[in-house]
Amino acid sequence: MSLKDTVEKKPWVGWVLFLLTVGVVYLLGVFSSTIVERRTESSLVNKPKIKINNLEPRNEVWGINYPREYETYMETKSMDFRSKYNGSAMIDMLDEYPALVILWAGYKFSQDYNQARGHYYAVEDIRNTLRTGAPMNGKHSPMPNTCWTCKSPDVPRKMKEIGIAEFYSGHWEERGSDIINPIGCADCHDENTMKLKITRPALIEAFERQGKDITKATHQEMRTLVCAQCHVEYYFNSDKPKKGVPYLTFPWDNGTTAEEIEEYFDDINFKDYTHQLSKAPIIKAQHPGYETYTKSIHYQRGVSCADCHMPYKSEGGVKFTDHKIQSPLNNIANSCQVCHRESEEDILKSVYNNMDRVLHNRGKLEEILVKTHLEAEFAWKQGATEEQMKDVLLDIRHAQWRWDYAAAAHGAAFHAPVEILRVVGTGIEIAQEARMKIRSVLTELGYTKEIPIPDVSTKEKAQKYIGVDLPKLRAEKKLFLDTVVPKWLDEAEKRESKMPQYDQAVNAEPKSKEKEQTASMLNK
């Protein structure tokens, strides 16, 4: 029986078919309309509303053209995530790991070292830390202007204005009113094309010394290299290229393994400080995140920093990069599970299993290094000579460098656990050799009893042992924050008032009204 015959015999069948057809046509219409609407929305979103000037440092101005990216960037204010070992919360690392006070005795890190917060706090945190001192009334900061380099998009603006070496010159407080806007858009993007770009000279110069042209990097490589502008090992070279200027330099000429960087520093006889107790010439690792990441399986598979720390997300018909730069462990669904099909619980278990093993051994190296410094101090007190201690000090230098290479590269225990375990293992071996040499020196001096070790088991006890006067340092810093920083903000507001102003600025706050969140450490 044909359809026509069926409809003639049963008219209700015809009505059913008619209504079904109408429904399908309606749904197709809605679907087509949605696609057109989303594409229109997408084209409008990507259409610039204002012209952004070259090296515009104000992130809120970029936010007019790119509201989704800006809004997610502002979420780096969040301090509510704490993983098993890190996260975005402010953590007093000296309180968590008192051994650090002894390892950094004689260096500013022994006074104050907190877990880094999000990029939003970059400028605020460097003002607040005790490490930059309390420069006022003619007293200089112990840090040079070079220390501002990775804190703000005001840095490339100022470098263009006065020159690179000129920016690095002088004391930290001299750029206080210039460096106002925290890490943001102009640090990594071209204002016309929004393509990723390198704004810090040190990375370009390091590539050039290795015969590499960074301008030929692919977009995917740039999604890691823009991070490598700052998340790297570096030092201040006061000899080159301009005598007397602490020029920011990456020690990559021999390579980026712990041993290759160590050899570089040994060859130029560089040290960050002389250890207060052992007198060892110490290399203080900064944050060799890029160096250790290049030893990871993710790097070998072509995964970039942004893939996990800034994964893509969709909103309406728009796909964009999430600029809430954070631990992937706080966003497993959009980072890890894009590639890994395991449950969130299994992923966390795997991550922490690797980190537990690495950090256990790193902790053992910390314990040994603390004893080594204290035993070396005891040997000096017993009358040891520089000739007797020469090999001991070199061993301490190398062992502590390897510990710091593993510790200061935040995330290295996850990124490259096999390489970090190897580095820590060699550190333990070298530190134990140093202890045996100290014992030999003491035997030569006629001391054969057990070496006394003071109680430095808490931050307070350790800082008291090395003579850190924390109440005095905090009082000085508070006075600096209350009197000097407001003047910096007033000067900055006057300068920025002469820049182009936009009625549509997103969440912009006058600099003078910026709320200073004096670090909680000051109120402890």
XYZ file of C-alpha atoms in Angstrom:
524
model
C 0.000 0.000 0.000
C 1.395 3.419 -1.006
C 1.643 6.398 1.326
C -1.083 8.169 -0.687
C -3.417 5.200 -0.218
C -2.586 5.083 3.496
C -3.385 8.782 3.968
C -6.652 8.476 2.027
C -7.641 5.527 4.160
C -6.331 6.975 7.454
C -6.342 10.850 7.304
C -4.830 11.151 10.790
C -1.575 9.666 9.408
C -1.355 12.620 7.029
C -1.771 15.047 9.892
C 0.961 13.309 11.884
C 3.362 13.491 8.950
C 2.477 17.152 8.409
C 3.138 18.074 12.037
C 6.409 16.115 12.070
C 7.572 17.974 8.973
C 6.681 21.320 10.538
C 8.607 20.350 13.692
C 11.732 19.308 11.799
C 11.682 22.514 9.711
C 11.282 24.570 12.920
C 14.224 22.848 14.648
C 16.444 23.275 11.580
C 15.538 26.962 11.566
C 16.423 27.357 15.249
C 19.695 25.468 14.726
C 20.667 27.630 11.736
C 19.738 30.787 13.631
C 21.902 29.734 16.595
C 24.899 29.107 14.354
C 24.507 32.512 12.672
C 24.047 34.177 16.066
C 27.152 32.520 17.528
C 29.260 33.409 14.490
C 28.046 36.996 14.674
C 28.854 37.114 18.387
C 32.279 35.669 17.716
C 33.055 38.240 15.016
C 31.903 41.072 17.281
C 33.958 39.774 20.206
C 37.155 39.776 18.164
C 36.510 43.226 16.707
C 38.701 45.804 18.556
C 36.738 48.598 20.193
C 39.736 50.866 20.766
C 43.255 51.195 19.409
C 45.759 49.993 22.003
C 49.044 51.903 22.042
C 52.435 50.234 21.763
C 53.482 48.635 25.098
C 50.294 49.818 26.846
C 50.942 48.709 30.463
C 47.390 49.076 31.833
C 45.752 45.654 31.739
C 42.257 47.115 32.088
C 42.710 48.980 28.787
C 43.406 45.685 26.987
C 40.320 44.360 28.740
C 38.100 46.679 26.678
C 38.977 44.717 23.538
C 39.420 41.323 25.169
C 36.954 41.146 28.100
C 36.923 37.351 28.460
C 40.705 37.108 28.665
C 40.841 40.060 31.060
C 38.097 38.731 33.317
C 39.823 35.359 33.629
C 43.169 37.093 34.207
C 41.595 38.976 37.130
C 40.769 35.608 38.675
C 44.475 35.244 39.466
C 43.478 37.295 42.533
C 42.057 34.083 43.942
C 43.962 32.639 46.899
C 41.551 29.847 47.735
C 43.297 26.824 46.240
C 45.888 24.850 48.099
C 47.087 21.514 46.776
C 49.055 18.994 48.805
C 52.262 20.970 48.247
C 51.505 24.312 46.591
C 48.531 26.273 45.195
C 47.572 29.953 45.126
C 47.400 30.641 48.856
C 50.064 32.657 50.633
C 52.187 30.192 52.589
C 55.095 31.090 54.861
C 57.601 28.608 53.464
C 60.142 29.270 56.247
C 57.496 28.257 58.752
C 56.680 25.125 56.723
C 60.332 24.235 56.104
C 62.590 25.724 58.872
C 65.636 24.067 57.274
C 65.495 26.811 54.613
C 66.512 29.410 57.198
C 69.808 27.599 57.774
C 70.385 26.820 54.091
C 70.022 30.525 53.236
C 71.803 31.960 56.299
C 73.466 35.200 55.252
C 71.017 35.750 52.391
C 67.759 37.725 52.441
C 65.673 34.609 51.782
C 66.422 33.495 55.357
C 64.377 36.482 56.569
C 61.293 36.076 54.413
C 60.113 33.619 51.785
C 56.459 33.041 50.932
C 54.725 30.822 48.421
C 54.165 32.986 45.334
C 50.581 34.139 44.718
C 48.952 34.788 41.332
C 50.292 37.227 38.741
C 47.825 39.853 39.983
C 49.940 40.249 43.134
C 53.358 40.438 41.453
C 54.028 44.122 42.176
C 52.352 44.130 45.565
C 54.325 41.128 46.798
C 57.725 42.508 45.825
C 56.902 45.721 47.703
C 55.799 43.742 50.745
C 58.622 41.246 51.045
C 61.319 41.903 53.619
C 63.880 40.981 50.973
C 63.574 44.367 49.256
C 64.159 46.135 52.555
C 62.670 49.449 53.668
C 64.363 52.105 51.518
C 63.594 55.575 52.855
C 65.309 58.646 54.263
C 68.350 58.098 52.044
C 68.697 54.401 52.861
C 68.867 52.173 49.762
C 67.187 48.833 49.132
C 69.638 45.907 49.132
C 68.214 44.957 45.721
C 68.910 46.538 42.311
C 66.315 47.725 39.819
C 66.899 44.472 37.927
C 64.613 42.812 40.503
C 61.597 44.530 38.911
C 62.224 42.885 35.533
C 59.574 40.181 35.643
C 56.956 41.957 37.722
C 55.133 44.258 35.307
C 54.310 45.344 31.732
C 55.665 48.726 32.840
C 59.129 47.147 32.463
C 59.260 46.897 28.627
C 57.646 50.347 28.477
C 60.391 51.795 30.667
C 63.162 49.844 28.897
C 62.049 51.322 25.581
C 62.022 54.782 27.142
C 65.491 54.767 28.771
C 67.350 51.667 27.489
C 67.914 48.142 28.836
C 71.144 48.613 30.793
C 69.866 51.953 32.063
C 66.748 50.211 33.397
C 68.840 47.675 35.314
C 71.062 50.397 36.823
C 70.519 51.776 40.283
C 68.703 50.737 43.428
C 65.302 49.034 43.537
C 63.436 51.981 45.041
C 64.327 54.230 42.089
C 61.694 52.579 39.853
C 59.014 52.374 42.548
C 56.663 54.872 40.901
C 57.360 53.512 37.398
C 56.463 49.873 38.058
C 52.797 49.845 39.031
C 50.757 47.484 36.852
C 51.138 43.779 37.688
C 52.191 41.130 35.146
C 49.714 41.254 32.285
C 48.812 41.619 28.638
C 51.736 43.649 27.243
C 54.227 41.221 28.762
C 53.338 38.534 26.224
C 51.208 40.032 23.412
C 51.607 42.321 20.421
C 48.984 45.061 20.735
C 48.112 45.024 17.025
C 48.031 41.333 16.167
C 47.720 39.788 19.647
C 50.426 37.348 18.587
C 52.696 36.133 21.377
C 55.963 38.017 21.657
C 59.064 38.105 23.843
C 59.454 41.388 25.719
C 62.350 40.551 28.037
C 65.832 40.890 26.482
C 67.512 38.177 28.597
C 65.699 35.308 26.839
C 66.459 36.663 23.371
C 70.107 37.213 24.310
C 70.438 33.690 25.776
C 69.104 32.201 22.521
C 71.451 34.356 20.458
C 74.497 33.164 22.437
C 73.459 29.591 21.598
C 73.104 30.448 17.893
C 69.304 30.182 17.967
C 66.822 32.604 16.373
C 63.864 32.959 18.711
C 61.836 34.758 16.029
C 61.518 31.419 14.203
C 59.756 29.724 17.095
C 56.345 28.259 16.276
C 53.154 29.439 17.946
C 53.112 26.278 20.067
C 56.717 26.860 21.134
C 55.852 30.465 21.988
C 53.133 29.199 24.343
C 56.053 28.007 26.484
C 58.701 30.618 25.654
C 56.641 33.588 26.841
C 56.646 31.873 30.245
C 60.378 31.177 29.920
C 61.026 34.914 29.904
C 60.714 34.773 33.681
C 60.288 31.219 34.983
C 63.986 30.422 34.561
C 67.341 30.401 36.303
C 69.143 33.750 36.040
C 71.830 35.876 37.666
C 73.009 39.460 37.598
C 76.201 39.886 35.571
C 77.942 43.023 36.804
C 80.854 42.639 34.334
C 79.058 42.263 30.995
C 77.805 43.858 28.883
C 78.236 47.000 31.001
C 80.677 47.143 33.916
C 78.953 47.849 37.215
C 75.417 47.199 35.940
C 73.652 44.086 37.345
C 72.591 42.878 33.902
C 69.992 40.104 33.881
C 71.581 37.018 32.274
C 70.516 33.394 31.775
C 73.406 30.920 32.456
C 72.565 28.625 29.545
C 75.754 28.800 27.475
C 76.732 25.208 28.423
C 73.176 23.860 28.527
C 70.334 23.746 31.041
C 70.970 20.651 33.198
C 71.990 21.188 36.821
C 75.566 20.146 36.039
C 75.844 22.343 32.921
C 74.635 25.462 34.739
C 76.850 24.621 37.726
C 79.872 24.410 35.401
C 78.956 27.805 33.910
C 78.906 29.439 37.355
C 82.125 27.670 38.450
C 83.941 28.845 35.314
C 83.174 32.508 36.048
C 83.669 32.042 39.822
C 80.174 33.402 40.516
C 78.389 33.270 43.849
C 75.164 34.841 45.087
C 76.390 34.989 48.675
C 78.839 33.562 51.170
C 77.078 31.287 53.633
C 76.997 32.848 57.083
C 77.828 29.618 58.961
C 79.860 27.368 56.657
C 81.416 30.201 54.572
C 80.625 28.252 51.390
C 80.246 30.332 48.179
C 76.588 29.597 47.406
C 74.724 29.763 44.100
C 71.090 30.620 44.878
C 68.823 29.023 42.299
C 65.997 31.342 41.276
C 63.201 29.394 39.615
C 64.540 27.118 36.852
C 61.045 26.060 35.779
C 61.739 26.142 32.022
C 65.038 24.289 32.387
C 63.473 21.421 34.340
C 60.319 21.359 32.201
C 62.435 20.711 29.093
C 63.483 17.423 30.751
C 59.855 16.243 31.042
C 57.771 13.799 29.040
C 55.152 16.503 28.430
C 57.767 18.763 26.795
C 59.005 15.880 24.673
C 55.413 15.325 23.487
C 55.089 18.967 22.446
C 52.857 20.098 25.308
C 53.282 23.784 26.169
C 52.990 25.554 29.532
C 49.757 27.206 28.378
C 48.166 23.871 27.427
C 47.930 22.918 31.101
C 48.189 26.190 33.034
C 46.005 28.220 30.621
C 43.802 25.679 28.785
C 41.312 26.755 26.132
C 37.713 27.233 27.201
C 34.458 28.058 25.411
C 31.816 30.622 26.302
C 28.819 30.933 24.024
C 30.221 30.614 20.516
C 33.648 31.867 21.517
C 36.729 29.763 22.189
C 39.497 31.551 24.050
C 42.495 30.968 26.306
C 41.716 30.933 30.015
C 44.032 33.584 31.494
C 43.519 32.415 35.054
C 47.047 31.062 35.150
C 47.055 28.421 37.855
C 47.901 24.906 38.913
C 46.286 22.367 36.567
C 45.256 20.477 39.708
C 42.623 23.171 40.239
C 41.258 22.656 36.734
C 41.791 18.972 35.951
C 38.779 18.648 33.636
C 40.043 21.305 31.214
C 43.751 20.564 31.516
C 44.690 16.949 32.346
C 41.517 15.214 31.133
C 41.735 16.732 27.657
C 44.409 14.069 27.013
C 44.197 11.678 29.971
C 41.036 9.578 30.306
C 41.578 8.568 33.918
C 39.293 9.841 36.656
C 40.196 12.987 38.586
C 40.894 10.838 41.632
C 43.327 8.612 39.718
C 45.121 11.605 38.170
C 45.605 13.233 41.563
C 46.857 9.955 43.016
C 49.395 9.572 40.195
C 50.638 13.167 40.512
C 51.057 12.965 44.285
C 52.721 9.541 44.115
C 55.492 10.998 41.956
C 55.804 14.150 44.011
C 55.857 12.264 47.321
C 58.862 10.224 46.202
C 60.805 13.220 44.911
C 60.054 15.446 47.871
C 60.938 12.701 50.358
C 64.461 12.483 48.924
C 64.718 16.269 48.559
C 63.817 16.555 52.240
C 66.603 14.113 53.121
C 69.065 16.290 51.195
C 67.814 19.345 53.118
C 68.445 17.591 56.431
C 71.948 16.564 55.408
C 72.781 20.055 54.125
C 71.670 21.685 57.378
C 73.973 19.347 59.336
C 76.797 19.994 56.868
C 76.580 23.782 57.279
C 76.470 23.481 61.078
C 79.337 20.986 61.157
C 81.423 23.219 58.888
C 80.720 26.132 61.232
C 81.910 23.972 64.127
C 85.113 23.111 62.236
C 85.852 26.816 61.711
C 85.338 27.391 65.440
C 87.807 24.595 66.169
C 90.471 26.422 64.170
C 90.166 24.934 60.662
C 92.127 26.760 57.957
C 90.904 27.858 54.543
C 93.203 25.304 52.920
C 91.701 22.506 55.033
C 88.149 23.634 54.211
C 88.655 24.350 50.497
C 87.252 21.034 49.194
C 84.519 21.004 51.829
C 83.185 24.385 50.707
C 83.164 23.361 47.053
C 81.189 20.225 47.923
C 78.673 22.247 49.945
C 78.308 24.700 47.046
C 77.588 21.903 44.563
C 75.276 19.918 46.849
C 73.194 22.953 47.775
C 72.982 24.092 44.152
C 71.517 20.713 43.177
C 69.019 20.850 46.044
C 67.978 24.371 45.060
C 67.751 23.471 41.342
C 65.212 20.822 42.361
C 63.395 22.950 44.952
C 63.244 26.391 43.345
C 61.869 25.035 40.070
C 58.288 25.003 41.298
C 56.555 21.941 39.917
C 59.754 20.142 38.935
C 58.862 17.177 41.139
C 55.836 16.666 38.881
C 57.232 17.900 35.563
C 60.417 15.813 35.530
C 60.498 13.424 38.510
C 63.141 11.100 37.079
C 65.576 13.937 36.308
C 64.964 15.621 39.658
C 65.498 12.381 41.569
C 68.795 11.997 39.691
C 69.879 15.549 40.595
C 68.846 15.156 44.247
C 70.653 11.798 44.407
C 73.936 13.362 43.293
C 73.370 16.161 45.812
C 73.018 13.662 48.665
C 76.211 11.900 47.564
C 78.213 15.155 47.418
C 76.866 16.435 50.755
C 77.790 13.175 52.497
C 81.312 13.442 51.076
C 81.523 16.968 52.517
C 80.548 15.669 55.953
C 83.260 12.985 55.828
C 85.827 15.631 54.841
C 84.735 17.813 57.771
C 85.228 14.847 60.086
C 88.746 14.390 58.668
C 89.533 18.066 59.247
C 88.324 17.824 62.848
C 90.433 14.703 63.416
C 93.484 16.602 62.115
C 92.628 19.302 64.650
C 92.464 16.703 67.438
C 88.663 16.687 67.858
C 87.195 13.178 67.760
C 83.972 13.511 69.765
C 80.459 13.847 68.362
C 79.819 17.196 66.666
C 77.197 19.190 68.636
C 74.198 20.294 66.543
C 72.062 23.219 67.860
C 68.260 23.043 67.892
C 67.095 24.823 64.728
C 63.924 22.783 64.333
C 61.520 25.756 63.948
C 61.603 29.011 61.992
C 61.883 31.013 65.202
C 64.740 28.912 66.594
C 66.626 28.901 63.281
C 66.279 32.667 62.756
C 67.341 33.340 66.340
C 70.411 31.145 65.821
C 71.564 33.143 62.776
C 70.585 36.503 64.329
C 67.560 37.580 62.274
C 65.692 40.370 64.119
C 62.264 39.835 62.584
C 60.271 42.378 64.712
C 62.694 45.150 63.716
C 62.580 44.221 60.010
C 58.778 44.074 60.018
C 58.442 47.448 61.750
C 60.738 49.069 59.191
C 58.836 47.488 56.312
C 55.474 48.622 57.680
C 56.700 52.210 57.939
C 57.963 51.997 54.342
C 54.617 50.648 53.089
C 52.675 53.312 54.999
C 54.752 56.305 53.929
C 56.726 55.649 50.738
C 54.446 53.429 48.649
C 51.458 55.856 48.734
C 53.740 58.502 47.205
C 54.744 56.063 44.462
C 51.066 55.425 43.703
C 50.256 59.144 43.563
C 53.114 59.754 41.123
C 51.991 56.818 38.995
C 48.413 58.052 38.875
C 49.545 61.467 37.678
C 51.701 59.887 34.966
C 48.941 57.574 33.756
C 46.411 60.425 33.735
C 48.367 61.775 30.768
C 47.894 58.526 28.851
C 44.821 58.047 26.609
C 41.703 57.640 28.750
C 38.789 55.354 27.843
C 35.236 55.528 29.147
C 34.839 51.796 28.679
C 37.792 50.817 30.877
C 36.998 47.566 32.651
C 37.260 47.511 36.453
C 39.935 50.200 36.441
C 40.791 51.607 39.853
C 42.711 54.846 40.511
C 46.199 53.913 41.604
C 45.943 56.063 44.724
C 42.951 54.003 45.841
C 44.665 50.707 45.269
C 44.279 48.731 48.432
C 47.601 47.592 49.737
C 47.274 44.192 51.274
C 50.208 44.354 53.580
C 51.442 40.818 53.801
C 49.922 38.877 56.623
C 53.441 38.147 57.799
C 53.736 41.751 58.973
C 50.909 41.267 61.409
C 52.080 37.989 62.855
